[in-house]
XYZ file of C-alpha atoms in Angstrom:
686
model
C 0.000 0.000 0.000
C 1.218 3.498 -0.778
C 0.616 4.723 2.711
C 2.665 1.882 4.170
C 5.609 2.799 2.001
C 5.539 6.281 3.497
C 6.067 4.800 6.992
C 9.549 5.182 8.519
C 11.674 2.038 8.069
C 11.958 1.469 11.850
C 8.184 1.426 12.312
C 7.844 -1.101 9.500
C 10.522 -3.351 11.032
C 8.881 -3.069 14.441
C 5.547 -4.225 13.059
C 7.170 -7.246 11.415
C 9.427 -8.340 14.292
C 7.525 -7.508 17.462
C 6.172 -11.079 17.766
C 9.410 -12.847 16.748
C 10.742 -15.442 19.228
C 14.378 -14.699 18.341
C 16.179 -11.512 19.340
C 16.457 -9.074 16.392
C 18.879 -6.174 16.675
C 19.714 -3.455 14.088
C 22.904 -1.401 14.023
C 23.423 1.768 11.957
C 26.529 2.845 10.026
C 28.032 4.268 13.240
C 27.629 1.055 15.254
C 24.686 2.410 17.271
C 21.610 0.359 18.163
C 18.598 1.567 16.160
C 16.272 -1.418 16.722
C 15.795 -3.805 19.689
C 12.767 -6.104 19.586
C 10.905 -7.523 22.643
C 12.672 -10.901 22.310
C 16.020 -9.063 22.604
C 14.762 -7.443 25.808
C 13.865 -10.852 27.241
C 17.044 -12.578 26.095
C 19.677 -9.935 26.939
C 18.004 -8.173 29.866
C 18.022 -4.608 28.452
C 14.818 -2.679 27.756
C 14.787 -1.004 24.340
C 14.862 2.505 25.779
C 18.035 1.611 27.701
C 20.061 0.665 24.643
C 18.688 2.603 21.657
C 21.397 4.994 20.454
C 24.145 3.212 22.379
C 27.039 1.445 20.723
C 25.959 -2.202 20.212
C 29.272 -3.927 20.845
C 29.964 -1.894 23.966
C 26.657 -3.178 25.395
C 26.729 -6.887 24.606
C 30.302 -7.909 23.698
C 31.680 -9.866 26.702
C 35.218 -8.452 26.601
C 34.616 -4.995 25.131
C 35.688 -3.697 21.701
C 39.273 -4.373 20.693
C 41.275 -2.322 18.181
C 41.054 -5.161 15.650
C 37.283 -5.284 16.055
C 37.006 -1.504 15.553
C 39.024 -1.755 12.331
C 36.770 -4.565 11.107
C 33.654 -2.519 11.934
C 34.973 0.533 10.064
C 35.580 -1.630 6.998
C 32.032 -2.977 7.245
C 30.427 0.448 7.623
C 32.061 1.619 4.379
C 31.846 -1.554 2.257
C 29.286 -3.881 3.856
C 31.947 -6.615 3.879
C 32.601 -8.636 7.030
C 33.591 -12.180 8.085
C 30.169 -12.926 9.570
C 27.964 -11.200 7.013
C 25.610 -13.635 5.286
C 26.530 -16.483 7.660
C 25.181 -18.165 10.794
C 27.859 -18.501 13.463
C 28.163 -19.184 17.185
C 29.173 -16.176 19.281
C 29.206 -15.109 22.909
C 27.163 -12.169 24.170
C 26.910 -10.516 27.572
C 23.660 -10.322 29.518
C 22.753 -7.114 31.310
C 23.822 -8.761 34.608
C 27.245 -9.602 33.108
C 26.572 -13.302 32.532
C 28.186 -14.608 29.320
C 25.725 -16.283 26.962
C 26.242 -18.674 24.041
C 24.361 -17.369 21.003
C 23.704 -18.303 17.399
C 24.028 -15.191 15.172
C 22.647 -14.786 11.641
C 23.967 -11.497 10.207
C 22.881 -9.559 7.122
C 23.754 -6.089 5.791
C 21.968 -3.444 3.718
C 23.132 -0.006 2.475
C 21.781 3.334 3.592
C 22.625 6.901 2.699
C 25.264 7.089 5.423
C 26.865 3.699 4.817
C 26.036 0.086 5.669
C 23.583 -1.056 8.329
C 23.521 -4.537 9.915
C 20.635 -6.697 11.138
C 21.436 -9.554 13.518
C 19.117 -12.374 14.579
C 20.250 -13.928 17.890
C 19.121 -17.270 19.291
C 20.024 -18.543 22.756
C 22.208 -21.679 22.561
C 22.385 -22.130 26.325
C 19.395 -24.460 26.383
C 20.711 -26.564 23.519
C 24.196 -26.783 24.970
C 22.767 -27.655 28.362
C 20.723 -30.413 26.705
C 23.798 -31.680 24.864
C 25.802 -31.668 28.091
C 23.025 -33.549 29.846
C 22.885 -36.129 27.077
C 26.646 -36.609 27.228
C 26.470 -37.091 30.997
C 23.576 -39.536 30.657
C 25.403 -41.547 27.993
C 28.589 -41.580 30.057
C 26.695 -42.755 33.143
C 24.929 -45.562 31.296
C 28.126 -46.632 29.511
C 29.988 -46.901 32.816
C 27.449 -49.172 34.496
C 29.142 -52.362 35.610
C 28.080 -55.702 37.056
C 27.467 -54.468 40.617
C 23.784 -53.757 41.291
C 24.318 -51.398 44.242
C 27.082 -49.412 42.537
C 24.914 -48.903 39.455
C 21.975 -47.672 41.540
C 24.253 -45.220 43.356
C 25.641 -43.890 40.051
C 22.213 -43.414 38.459
C 20.808 -41.693 41.553
C 23.798 -39.343 41.758
C 23.557 -38.347 38.094
C 19.844 -37.641 38.500
C 20.502 -35.261 41.386
C 23.389 -33.509 39.651
C 21.654 -33.004 36.299
C 18.538 -31.545 37.900
C 20.621 -29.512 40.384
C 18.446 -30.724 43.243
C 19.083 -30.640 46.968
C 18.890 -34.440 47.132
C 18.087 -37.467 44.962
C 16.692 -40.732 46.332
C 15.823 -44.155 44.975
C 13.199 -45.717 47.218
C 12.406 -49.416 46.823
C 9.487 -51.229 48.415
C 10.820 -54.393 50.060
C 8.098 -56.322 51.808
C 6.285 -53.809 53.988
C 9.211 -51.392 54.293
C 10.209 -48.428 52.140
C 13.986 -48.735 51.756
C 16.570 -46.240 50.506
C 18.674 -48.184 47.977
C 20.312 -45.135 46.415
C 20.850 -41.670 47.826
C 22.679 -38.520 46.759
C 23.130 -35.695 49.282
C 20.552 -37.308 51.541
C 20.444 -36.022 55.137
C 22.634 -38.022 57.495
C 19.710 -38.764 59.791
C 17.453 -40.086 57.018
C 16.544 -43.682 57.968
C 17.601 -46.491 55.637
C 14.057 -47.859 55.793
C 10.706 -46.592 57.016
C 7.013 -47.354 57.271
C 5.747 -46.555 53.743
C 2.349 -45.133 54.680
C 1.993 -41.435 53.835
C 5.186 -41.155 51.802
C 4.853 -39.570 48.390
C 7.257 -42.208 46.991
C 5.033 -44.994 48.305
C 2.036 -43.483 46.535
C 4.136 -43.332 43.365
C 4.906 -47.058 43.640
C 1.223 -47.791 44.283
C 0.249 -45.962 41.079
C -1.617 -43.073 42.713
C 0.008 -40.460 40.449
C 0.854 -42.436 37.299
C 4.430 -42.916 36.142
C 5.588 -39.329 36.747
C 4.561 -36.844 39.419
C 5.668 -33.232 39.885
C 4.778 -31.186 42.973
C 6.193 -27.642 42.564
C 4.685 -26.658 45.916
C 4.548 -29.527 48.410
C 2.995 -27.244 51.012
C -0.224 -27.278 48.972
C -0.379 -31.103 48.877
C -1.467 -33.674 51.443
C 2.157 -34.739 51.822
C 2.868 -31.640 53.874
C 0.952 -33.513 56.580
C 1.523 -37.216 55.784
C 5.124 -37.476 54.564
C 7.515 -37.118 57.519
C 10.391 -36.129 55.236
C 8.550 -33.054 53.903
C 8.187 -31.617 57.388
C 11.485 -32.815 58.825
C 13.685 -31.584 55.972
C 11.573 -28.560 54.901
C 11.084 -29.808 51.371
C 9.251 -27.464 48.992
C 9.251 -29.242 45.603
C 9.283 -32.826 44.335
C 9.739 -34.631 41.007
C 9.561 -38.432 40.874
C 9.183 -41.334 38.456
C 8.125 -44.949 38.969
C 10.753 -47.709 38.588
C 9.558 -51.105 37.383
C 10.908 -54.630 37.269
C 9.226 -56.077 34.226
C 5.647 -54.837 34.517
C 5.611 -54.587 38.313
C 6.349 -51.230 40.025
C 9.058 -51.765 42.636
C 10.422 -48.312 43.438
C 10.524 -44.580 42.815
C 13.358 -42.303 41.689
C 12.885 -38.732 42.902
C 14.607 -35.379 43.313
C 13.617 -32.923 46.055
C 14.203 -29.203 46.538
C 14.205 -26.830 49.505
C 13.470 -23.882 47.199
C 10.923 -23.152 44.483
C 11.231 -25.421 41.480
C 9.077 -26.008 38.436
C 10.344 -28.836 36.207
C 10.785 -28.261 32.496
C 9.811 -30.848 29.920
C 13.477 -31.670 29.588
C 13.744 -32.239 33.351
C 10.845 -34.675 33.139
C 12.518 -36.514 30.275
C 15.812 -36.774 32.197
C 14.092 -38.317 35.216
C 12.206 -40.682 32.906
C 15.410 -41.832 31.186
C 17.171 -42.508 34.483
C 14.122 -44.281 35.906
C 14.148 -46.496 32.809
C 17.839 -47.225 33.455
C 16.958 -48.264 37.007
C 14.154 -50.447 35.648
C 16.645 -52.170 33.348
C 18.999 -52.604 36.295
C 16.201 -54.127 38.375
C 15.401 -56.564 35.567
C 19.043 -57.528 35.141
C 19.486 -57.960 38.892
C 16.409 -60.175 39.083
C 17.733 -62.340 36.247
C 21.146 -62.609 37.940
C 19.517 -63.579 41.245
C 17.383 -66.201 39.523
C 20.461 -67.568 37.756
C 22.383 -67.700 41.032
C 19.521 -69.472 42.785
C 19.259 -71.967 39.948
C 23.039 -72.478 40.029
C 23.030 -72.965 43.798
C 20.128 -75.413 43.554
C 21.941 -77.320 40.826
C 25.121 -77.376 42.916
C 23.180 -78.552 45.964
C 21.575 -81.278 43.890
C 24.971 -82.268 42.502
C 26.492 -82.337 45.995
C 23.568 -84.347 47.312
C 23.952 -86.813 44.450
C 27.682 -87.109 45.001
C 27.267 -87.527 48.766
C 24.590 -90.151 48.203
C 26.773 -92.038 45.736
C 29.738 -91.814 48.085
C 27.716 -93.132 51.030
C 26.171 -95.866 48.919
C 29.598 -96.779 47.587
C 30.900 -97.209 51.145
C 27.835 -99.150 52.269
C 28.067 -101.466 49.271
C 31.795 -102.079 49.646
C 31.449 -103.300 53.226
C 29.343 -106.390 52.379
C 31.269 -106.829 49.109
C 34.439 -107.281 51.147
C 32.841 -110.241 52.914
C 31.439 -111.680 49.675
C 34.740 -111.507 47.820
C 36.902 -112.392 50.800
C 35.086 -115.560 51.785
C 34.614 -116.503 48.131
C 38.379 -116.398 47.681
C 38.802 -118.578 50.768
C 36.328 -121.070 49.324
C 38.077 -121.005 45.956
C 41.351 -121.922 47.668
C 39.757 -124.835 49.557
C 41.120 -128.089 48.026
C 38.052 -129.980 49.258
C 35.748 -128.227 46.769
C 34.363 -130.312 43.942
C 34.492 -129.204 40.338
C 30.882 -127.996 40.207
C 31.214 -126.165 43.537
C 34.431 -124.506 42.378
C 32.652 -123.345 39.218
C 29.875 -121.849 41.357
C 32.398 -120.017 43.535
C 34.146 -118.761 40.408
C 30.841 -117.291 39.180
C 30.317 -115.604 42.571
C 33.791 -114.068 42.387
C 33.320 -112.957 38.786
C 29.975 -111.325 39.555
C 31.292 -109.742 42.745
C 34.306 -108.242 41.030
C 32.097 -106.919 38.264
C 29.824 -105.293 40.858
C 32.826 -103.788 42.656
C 34.118 -102.346 39.371
C 30.682 -100.850 38.756
C 30.694 -99.217 42.207
C 34.159 -97.741 41.592
C 33.251 -96.341 38.165
C 29.949 -94.856 39.362
C 31.889 -92.988 42.038
C 34.438 -91.785 39.476
C 31.655 -90.572 37.177
C 29.989 -88.703 40.037
C 33.240 -86.860 40.782
C 33.608 -85.790 37.155
C 29.988 -84.650 36.792
C 29.945 -82.781 40.115
C 32.963 -80.687 39.113
C 35.011 -81.916 42.074
C 37.781 -83.200 39.837
C 40.858 -80.947 39.771
C 43.143 -81.062 36.746
C 46.803 -80.108 36.443
C 47.283 -79.072 32.810
C 50.832 -79.268 31.449
C 52.758 -80.372 28.337
C 52.747 -84.197 28.358
C 54.816 -86.383 25.946
C 52.290 -88.729 24.361
C 54.830 -91.492 23.723
C 55.807 -91.769 27.402
C 52.206 -92.112 28.567
C 51.349 -94.670 25.873
C 54.438 -96.713 26.840
C 53.224 -96.800 30.443
C 49.762 -97.922 29.320
C 51.146 -100.663 27.053
C 53.319 -101.950 29.898
C 50.284 -102.158 32.176
C 48.021 -103.809 29.610
C 50.487 -106.211 27.964
C 49.482 -109.163 30.236
C 45.814 -108.633 29.311
C 46.710 -108.526 25.594
C 48.777 -111.734 25.809
C 45.936 -113.540 27.553
C 43.482 -112.402 24.833
C 45.867 -113.218 21.981
C 45.885 -109.594 20.773
C 48.969 -107.864 19.371
C 49.652 -104.327 20.666
C 51.148 -102.039 18.015
C 52.271 -98.460 18.627
C 53.201 -96.160 15.760
C 55.950 -93.570 16.414
C 54.564 -90.981 18.824
C 56.488 -87.718 19.154
C 53.593 -85.369 19.905
C 53.202 -83.389 23.100
C 49.700 -82.776 24.424
C 48.456 -80.114 26.806
C 46.723 -82.352 29.330
C 46.524 -83.672 32.862
C 48.991 -86.558 32.732
C 47.068 -88.809 35.128
C 43.720 -88.285 33.399
C 45.277 -88.686 29.945
C 46.643 -92.020 31.086
C 43.210 -92.989 32.436
C 41.605 -92.238 29.052
C 44.232 -94.217 27.133
C 44.026 -97.218 29.485
C 40.255 -97.323 29.055
C 40.377 -97.104 25.253
C 43.205 -99.619 24.834
C 41.753 -102.108 27.346
C 38.360 -101.909 25.578
C 40.088 -102.505 22.244
C 41.719 -105.619 23.728
C 38.611 -106.984 25.468
C 36.254 -106.551 22.521
C 38.675 -107.836 19.897
C 39.247 -111.274 18.377
C 42.022 -113.720 19.087
C 44.854 -113.037 16.648
C 43.734 -109.434 16.153
C 45.632 -106.253 16.856
C 45.295 -102.866 18.549
C 47.072 -99.811 17.141
C 47.789 -96.420 18.741
C 48.497 -93.578 16.283
C 48.822 -89.814 16.293
C 47.743 -87.255 13.693
C 48.529 -83.531 13.648
C 45.392 -81.571 12.769
C 46.694 -78.131 11.919
C 49.355 -76.353 13.953
C 47.710 -76.427 17.358
C 45.980 -79.790 17.830
C 46.807 -83.503 17.913
C 44.362 -86.350 17.309
C 45.156 -89.658 19.034
C 43.560 -92.796 17.551
C 43.077 -96.244 19.079
C 42.154 -98.756 16.364
C 41.211 -102.413 16.698
C 40.177 -105.425 14.624
C 37.027 -106.124 16.607
C 33.519 -106.348 15.131
C 32.879 -102.587 15.427
C 29.750 -100.798 16.634
C 26.495 -101.108 14.620
C 25.570 -97.759 13.081
C 22.207 -97.622 14.849
C 23.863 -97.876 18.274
C 26.692 -95.363 17.853
C 24.669 -92.456 19.235
C 24.542 -94.319 22.569
C 28.320 -94.815 22.789
C 29.178 -92.076 25.270
C 26.051 -92.294 27.418
C 26.531 -93.730 30.927
C 25.528 -97.379 31.396
C 25.303 -98.044 27.630
C 26.755 -101.571 27.306
C 26.804 -101.741 23.525
C 29.402 -104.516 23.326
C 26.787 -106.981 24.545
C 25.555 -106.897 20.935
C 28.820 -108.379 19.669
C 30.171 -110.007 22.863
C 27.181 -111.450 24.757
C 27.940 -112.047 28.407
C 30.973 -109.745 28.412
C 31.554 -107.810 31.609
C 31.595 -104.042 31.698
C 29.861 -101.193 33.475
C 29.065 -99.019 30.480
C 30.530 -95.998 32.273
C 34.131 -95.937 31.072
C 33.554 -94.185 27.735
C 31.271 -91.611 29.370
C 34.014 -90.807 31.883
C 36.631 -90.615 29.118
C 34.598 -88.173 27.043
C 33.993 -85.947 30.058
C 37.671 -86.031 31.034
C 38.723 -85.067 27.500
C 36.169 -82.251 27.595
C 37.594 -80.997 30.897
C 40.999 -80.945 29.204
C 39.522 -78.657 26.493
C 39.397 -81.426 23.905
C 36.958 -83.525 21.907
C 36.327 -87.247 21.532
C 34.548 -89.417 18.984
C 34.201 -92.697 17.118
C 34.735 -93.770 13.515
C 34.068 -97.136 11.917
C 37.025 -98.541 9.971
C 36.487 -99.566 6.347
C 38.106 -102.945 6.952
C 35.989 -103.546 10.024
C 36.784 -102.760 13.607
C 36.598 -99.531 15.549
C 38.592 -96.331 15.792
C 38.120 -94.286 18.947
C 39.849 -90.919 18.851
C 40.344 -87.867 21.009
C 41.842 -84.502 20.137
C 43.761 -82.185 22.475
C 45.770 -78.993 22.165
C 49.349 -79.445 21.012
C 52.175 -78.603 23.435
C 55.171 -76.391 22.688
C 57.952 -78.948 22.951
C 58.288 -82.528 21.789
C 60.131 -85.683 22.722
C 63.023 -86.867 20.525
C 62.026 -88.520 17.285
C 62.576 -92.303 16.921
C 66.150 -93.316 16.150
C 67.092 -94.555 12.708
C 65.931 -98.121 12.330
C 63.029 -97.634 14.741
C 60.675 -96.222 12.128
C 57.333 -97.869 11.556
C 55.222 -99.940 13.887
C 56.821 -100.865 17.221
C 55.808 -104.228 18.636
C 54.929 -103.937 22.349
C 53.546 -107.368 23.167
C 56.380 -108.308 25.540
C 57.984 -105.307 27.313
C 61.211 -105.844 29.204
C 60.588 -106.589 32.871
C 61.862 -104.368 35.687
C 63.704 -105.955 38.636
C 61.517 -104.084 41.165
C 57.919 -102.848 40.816
C 56.367 -100.144 43.012
C 52.652 -99.300 42.970
C 51.671 -95.808 44.151
C 47.980 -95.233 44.957
C 46.974 -91.569 45.449
C 44.104 -89.464 44.102
C 46.296 -86.332 43.925
C 48.083 -86.069 40.520
C 50.858 -83.842 41.887
C 51.733 -86.432 44.551
C 51.877 -89.137 41.881
C 54.197 -87.013 39.755
C 56.449 -86.233 42.748
C 57.048 -89.904 43.492
C 57.600 -90.686 39.791
C 60.232 -87.959 39.583
C 61.853 -88.940 42.884
C 62.250 -92.525 41.680
C 63.486 -91.555 38.217
C 66.968 -91.843 39.776
C 66.269 -95.511 40.504
C 66.316 -97.085 36.993
C 65.681 -100.538 38.447
C 62.356 -99.409 39.914
C 59.230 -99.452 37.767
C 56.565 -97.080 39.144
C 52.900 -97.809 38.478
C 50.599 -94.918 39.402
C 46.945 -95.389 40.281
C 44.779 -92.258 40.759
C 42.007 -94.136 42.571
C 41.702 -96.826 45.211
C 39.694 -99.102 42.932
C 42.289 -98.992 40.166
C 45.042 -99.502 42.725
C 43.461 -102.723 43.984
C 43.039 -103.970 40.428
C 46.649 -103.191 39.473
C 47.956 -104.763 42.678
C 46.264 -108.028 41.750
C 47.497 -107.958 38.147
C 51.115 -106.819 38.653
C 51.856 -108.091 42.184
C 54.278 -105.226 42.946
C 57.175 -105.519 45.379
C 56.016 -102.434 47.312
C 52.795 -100.419 47.552
C 52.703 -96.729 48.546
C 49.221 -95.876 49.782
C 47.557 -92.535 50.508
C 45.203 -92.531 53.518
C 42.631 -89.862 52.619
C 41.074 -90.844 49.300
C 37.471 -90.603 48.127
C 35.500 -93.808 48.086
C 37.872 -96.243 49.786
C 40.357 -94.720 52.230
C 43.829 -96.111 52.799
C 42.834 -98.316 55.719
C 40.049 -99.943 53.699
C 42.413 -100.544 50.781
C 44.972 -102.096 53.160
C 42.283 -104.389 54.576
C 41.376 -105.624 51.094
C 45.033 -106.120 50.178
C 45.653 -108.172 53.312
C 42.491 -110.185 52.687
C 43.532 -111.245 49.198
C 46.048 -114.136 49.109
C 47.603 -112.646 45.964
C 48.524 -109.354 47.688
C 48.530 -110.310 51.361
C 52.321 -110.373 51.755
C 53.183 -107.278 49.694
C 54.754 -104.544 51.887
C 52.469 -101.497 52.124
C 53.768 -98.083 53.201
C 51.413 -95.256 54.141
C 52.267 -91.948 52.491
C 49.986 -89.314 53.978
C 49.555 -85.803 55.354
C 48.267 -87.260 58.642
C 51.540 -86.780 60.473
C 50.833 -86.958 64.227
C 52.132 -89.702 66.528
C 48.535 -90.748 67.069
C 48.127 -91.244 63.308
C 51.335 -93.294 63.207
C 50.136 -95.492 66.069
C 46.856 -96.104 64.277
C 48.804 -97.062 61.146
C 50.943 -99.477 63.199
C 47.876 -101.198 64.577
C 46.253 -101.349 61.123
C 49.214 -103.252 59.694
C 51.129 -100.760 57.545
C 54.776 -101.738 57.113
C 55.880 -98.120 57.399
C 54.332 -94.692 57.780
C 55.764 -91.717 55.870
C 54.334 -88.235 56.296
C 53.885 -85.346 53.863
C 55.660 -83.034 53.028
C 57.833 -85.870 51.818
C 61.380 -86.263 53.189
C 62.973 -87.525 49.978
C 66.099 -88.906 51.668
C 64.024 -90.892 54.134
C 61.599 -91.962 51.410
C 64.356 -93.208 49.099
C 65.904 -95.027 52.042
C 62.651 -96.899 52.625
C 62.439 -97.792 48.921
C 66.067 -98.964 48.883
C 65.440 -101.135 51.935
C 62.399 -102.710 50.294
C 64.336 -103.181 47.060
C 67.040 -105.066 48.911
C 64.476 -107.185 50.710
C 62.330 -107.913 47.631
C 61.271 -111.525 47.620
C 61.864 -111.892 51.392
C 59.543 -111.609 54.336
C 57.521 -108.426 54.880
C 59.607 -105.803 56.601
C 58.532 -105.016 60.149
C 57.111 -101.668 61.095
C 59.831 -99.129 61.938
C 60.396 -98.289 65.586
C 60.331 -94.541 64.874
C 57.579 -93.600 62.395
C 58.626 -91.039 59.828
C 57.180 -87.559 60.048
């Protein structure tokens, strides 16, 4: 309209910008303020009449006008050219009260008769930067949460109080009929850790009285001024709280309280909501952890109960078995028995020994499954362990008419030596028992990559039918009854072997051989050093059917692998002494009957059968009755030695082992091998 064009420029600008939300400021060609809209008054604190005509930069520049700035302004006034013209940049301005303020400035220029004028649009960045800082703090808090439930609650509660600049922050949790403080920041020292919930604003929050979020800018105008003891006691004036849930169930309330006036912004409400959600997630995680722990404890209790039951049953079964086997052996030795009666006694002995083997293996399986088996992992030369196994099993192979063949073995396995030997003995003895007369058993190694070794035990037996192979490693699966009806076996050995290999971080399996027979294999990690390769002329299969005998044989029975290794190493300086190690009482009794050693070292405290029970069985068997037995135990008191003397031990050595004394005892027994049992020493060792 023509009339509008006649209006002064300032009046026109005022009409356009009076309702703008951003501050709009105009500067003339002399740097003086010629326009200052209402938003500028609100943002910078100056009324228009206070600043119109004054130099703009002198009013709002935080550090005054420098010489360089004056030169830049003079250039702008004459040319309209400046670094910030036509751009949006971040600057700092000064509030009327002197407070520095972060601003976003959009600057434009237009010419007038006197020179160039500038129009600046200013937007407060303080709110945005505060929001960004809050988000950074929230992200940092959540990223730093660890596994500890209480520490996480404390961190979240503290951040809530700090971000909202409250007088205190509290996380109340309803536990039973008590309102408990689980997290507190700047809480009064006399605030109780738990309280009766009735009347508390936080309790009403948990009960859903106010929804998920509740703000009370003036607590004095609410019922809580009379019902909540904290409002009166600590002179609280404002409250902001949010419900905390575990799943769908409300369990607590996160709140901030103020002793001065406070009205929460929408951003404040969002911050409390985010932190309450973090607490809800923490509650859910904590509940899951507690449930997992309870389930784990219940499983461990069940496992312990099972193991204790099996151990007790094992002991209770062995007691009558001792009478059955003992008297059966006496009957078998009676020359007055007829042929049919002797056959009956033989069946009793065979069945009794089978039952005893079953008891021993059930106990061994229970130890493996209950996690009570400790392993000592180390580099173990495979060839040495296989040699020991072949030496032990050669009599069984000769009796069965089976040839034992061992290919060159130079691999080193990372394993527990005792348990590796147990696995190999089981596999090789099975291959002998379930073979055919005139057949063979082979032990081979295969390197599978750079870090693993596969050990194979092959035989010429009938193999396992394909439909039954899935049952191979299940306890009590006696699959060989299909091919060897009436054969003895517990069906536990392979299950134990697979679990032992698993505990040694390996794998175990079965493959049928194309030519018939079976191949059981296990794979373990390869060690870093190896034993010397076979000498020239030793290449190929090594026949092991008839190993060279040792002049003196010592059997060591101890369930602790480190003790077994100590004795083996101590006797390595006695080349005439062959050491047979048995990690369980049951295996020790079996080996004593097979090898008839010249001396037996016996631990006292072993699971299943203790040393005294083993000694009783040894003395009750005519085959082992005269073998000297020396106790090697940590029970080192004179009272223990006296008990050993009465029980019938030939000597009593205490741990820690006195090697000089120990070797002296062995040398004495070596010299007396084949003679009468040595009498108990007058002064017990230890």
